């Protein structure tokens, strides 16, 4: 926290979902969205030690002495979801920027769409918070209304980054179809390369 601004770097945990709580309870609404079998997740800080209380419905409460133990009892998507949606809630309340790399990792499409819509709805985002995310799923681009909010990375003759608005002026065309059709060039696997791979596999199976 500096000058009233909060910055949390989770790059170290790119391939490992870890919920680092500040204390209190995870909002029931977040838990119900991610896993309705969980009754509650409560966080306590006792003598500088973080204690996590996890309870499933109709089961006894579990006391976890290390936040990483959540990965044993919860799916990676649920653990990531608790972290992402909790942080998103804080950004929505105060305003600011929320940056997520490969937002679809460990999430199904509906969860990602729900996250994006929180930032696109003025009632849930009155402070004008901004989410910046990267994704390998072009279908998620259809959630965005404006073409100038999308930047495309292409690997044709070297890596380039271009604003979609420079190639697509109409907003009524599905962005995912444009991306997957490779009409922009360098946004989809080349047909010839796919056929060569298929032939190679068939040949290896025949020997």
XYZ file of C-alpha atoms in Angstrom:
207
model
C 0.000 0.000 0.000
C 1.517 3.318 -1.100
C -0.143 6.726 -1.380
C -3.513 5.036 -0.993
C -2.822 2.629 -3.874
C -2.684 -1.143 -3.416
C -0.423 -3.337 -5.538
C -0.348 -7.125 -5.243
C 2.014 -9.101 -7.492
C 0.959 -12.740 -7.928
C 3.338 -13.545 -10.793
C 5.212 -15.989 -8.565
C 2.045 -18.065 -8.265
C 1.334 -18.322 -12.004
C 1.349 -22.127 -11.939
C 0.264 -22.572 -8.338
C -3.020 -21.313 -6.975
C -2.661 -19.930 -3.470
C -5.168 -17.921 -1.496
C -3.329 -15.419 0.691
C -6.041 -14.099 2.996
C -6.017 -10.889 5.000
C -8.464 -12.166 7.572
C -12.221 -12.421 7.955
C -14.595 -14.566 5.951
C -14.756 -15.205 2.251
C -18.075 -13.707 1.088
C -20.811 -16.334 0.884
C -21.755 -15.131 -2.592
C -18.270 -15.928 -3.903
C -18.244 -19.372 -2.287
C -21.693 -20.246 -3.659
C -20.599 -19.237 -7.155
C -17.478 -21.395 -7.049
C -18.541 -24.444 -5.018
C -22.010 -24.675 -3.418
C -20.890 -27.639 -1.261
C -18.746 -25.296 0.870
C -20.507 -23.770 3.870
C -17.798 -21.276 4.796
C -14.124 -20.340 4.674
C -13.035 -18.237 7.635
C -9.606 -16.724 8.123
C -8.064 -15.884 11.500
C -4.719 -14.342 12.366
C -3.587 -15.665 15.735
C -0.153 -14.622 17.002
C 0.959 -13.819 13.449
C -0.153 -17.260 12.278
C -2.846 -17.613 9.629
C -5.536 -20.133 10.533
C -8.056 -21.174 7.883
C -11.348 -22.756 8.904
C -12.969 -24.698 6.088
C -16.354 -26.372 6.372
C -18.415 -28.291 3.867
C -22.135 -28.747 4.416
C -22.972 -31.745 6.632
C -19.298 -32.264 7.483
C -17.066 -31.283 10.374
C -15.031 -28.102 10.269
C -11.391 -28.468 9.221
C -8.683 -26.248 10.679
C -5.805 -25.616 8.263
C -2.518 -24.226 9.551
C -1.189 -23.319 6.110
C -3.177 -21.581 3.318
C -1.599 -23.948 0.768
C -3.545 -26.819 2.375
C -6.661 -25.504 0.647
C -5.277 -27.039 -2.542
C -5.700 -30.472 -0.952
C -9.422 -30.065 -0.279
C -10.527 -27.663 -3.020
C -10.116 -27.715 -6.778
C -7.539 -25.400 -8.320
C -10.385 -23.470 -9.941
C -12.070 -22.859 -6.594
C -8.833 -21.740 -4.930
C -8.041 -19.422 -7.822
C -11.624 -18.177 -7.867
C -11.548 -17.259 -4.178
C -8.410 -15.223 -4.796
C -9.474 -13.603 -8.072
C -13.032 -12.701 -7.102
C -11.953 -11.462 -3.651
C -9.344 -9.181 -5.223
C -11.788 -8.093 -7.933
C -14.275 -7.118 -5.237
C -11.681 -4.888 -3.577
C -10.843 -3.197 -6.883
C -14.518 -2.664 -7.716
C -15.081 -1.003 -4.347
C -12.142 1.409 -4.590
C -11.527 1.735 -8.326
C -8.233 1.065 -10.060
C -6.783 -1.578 -12.359
C -7.123 -5.342 -12.082
C -4.584 -7.250 -14.199
C -4.966 -10.985 -14.840
C -2.711 -13.017 -17.129
C -4.390 -15.958 -18.889
C -7.657 -15.313 -17.099
C -9.178 -18.602 -18.320
C -6.659 -20.832 -16.509
C -8.511 -23.191 -14.117
C -11.799 -21.413 -14.942
C -14.656 -22.441 -17.194
C -15.926 -19.891 -19.659
C -18.977 -18.904 -17.619
C -16.858 -17.977 -14.607
C -14.612 -15.793 -16.740
C -17.632 -14.166 -18.362
C -19.124 -13.491 -14.929
C -15.888 -11.803 -13.850
C -15.766 -9.605 -16.958
C -19.406 -8.578 -16.605
C -18.773 -7.310 -13.082
C -16.444 -4.707 -14.591
C -18.796 -3.910 -17.485
C -21.842 -3.258 -15.298
C -22.057 0.285 -13.901
C -24.014 -0.955 -10.887
C -21.240 -3.348 -9.834
C -18.487 -1.020 -11.035
C -19.510 2.521 -9.993
C -15.883 3.652 -9.563
C -14.932 2.816 -13.149
C -12.413 0.089 -12.285
C -10.622 -1.452 -15.270
C -9.775 -5.109 -15.868
C -6.812 -5.880 -18.126
C -6.521 -9.528 -19.081
C -4.850 -11.839 -21.556
C -6.500 -14.959 -22.899
C -6.069 -17.803 -25.373
C -9.855 -18.145 -25.746
C -11.101 -15.909 -28.592
C -14.720 -16.592 -27.551
C -14.178 -14.289 -24.582
C -13.660 -11.381 -26.971
C -17.369 -11.500 -27.790
C -18.075 -10.321 -24.242
C -16.463 -6.981 -25.074
C -18.538 -4.368 -26.857
C -15.771 -2.201 -28.293
C -13.133 -3.298 -30.789
C -10.650 -0.710 -29.543
C -10.583 -2.504 -26.176
C -8.986 -5.566 -27.790
C -5.327 -5.987 -28.703
C -4.306 -8.971 -30.828
C -0.900 -10.641 -30.678
C 0.149 -12.288 -33.925
C 3.124 -14.482 -34.736
C 3.232 -14.107 -38.505
C 6.731 -12.919 -39.515
C 7.584 -12.098 -35.894
C 5.470 -11.182 -32.880
C 3.279 -8.093 -33.247
C 0.618 -6.426 -31.098
C -2.181 -4.574 -32.889
C -5.437 -2.925 -31.901
C -8.377 -4.864 -33.304
C -10.071 -1.595 -34.231
C -7.432 -1.069 -36.924
C -8.689 -4.162 -38.775
C -12.334 -4.457 -37.740
C -14.479 -1.322 -37.861
C -17.864 -2.945 -37.282
C -18.941 -3.934 -33.768
C -21.735 -6.244 -34.955
C -19.314 -8.910 -36.221
C -18.305 -11.646 -33.785
C -14.706 -11.009 -32.802
C -14.075 -14.683 -32.121
C -14.996 -15.650 -35.685
C -12.647 -13.037 -37.118
C -9.841 -14.299 -34.890
C -10.388 -17.998 -35.546
C -10.801 -17.559 -39.302
C -7.250 -16.184 -39.442
C -8.480 -13.324 -41.623
C -6.131 -11.073 -39.648
C -3.206 -13.379 -40.382
C -1.167 -15.166 -37.730
C -4.037 -15.709 -35.270
C -4.737 -19.389 -35.970
C -2.663 -22.491 -36.742
C -1.896 -22.773 -40.445
C -3.898 -25.445 -42.248
C -0.788 -26.802 -43.947
C 0.974 -27.230 -40.597
C -2.018 -29.059 -39.137
C -2.164 -31.413 -42.114
C 1.566 -32.122 -41.893
C 1.190 -33.016 -38.214
C -1.749 -35.293 -38.967
C 0.166 -37.078 -41.735
C 3.171 -37.488 -39.458
C 1.060 -39.106 -36.730
C -0.629 -41.455 -39.212
C 2.743 -42.457 -40.634
C 4.200 -43.137 -37.175
C 1.245 -45.379 -36.320
C 1.725 -47.434 -39.479
C 5.334 -48.347 -38.688
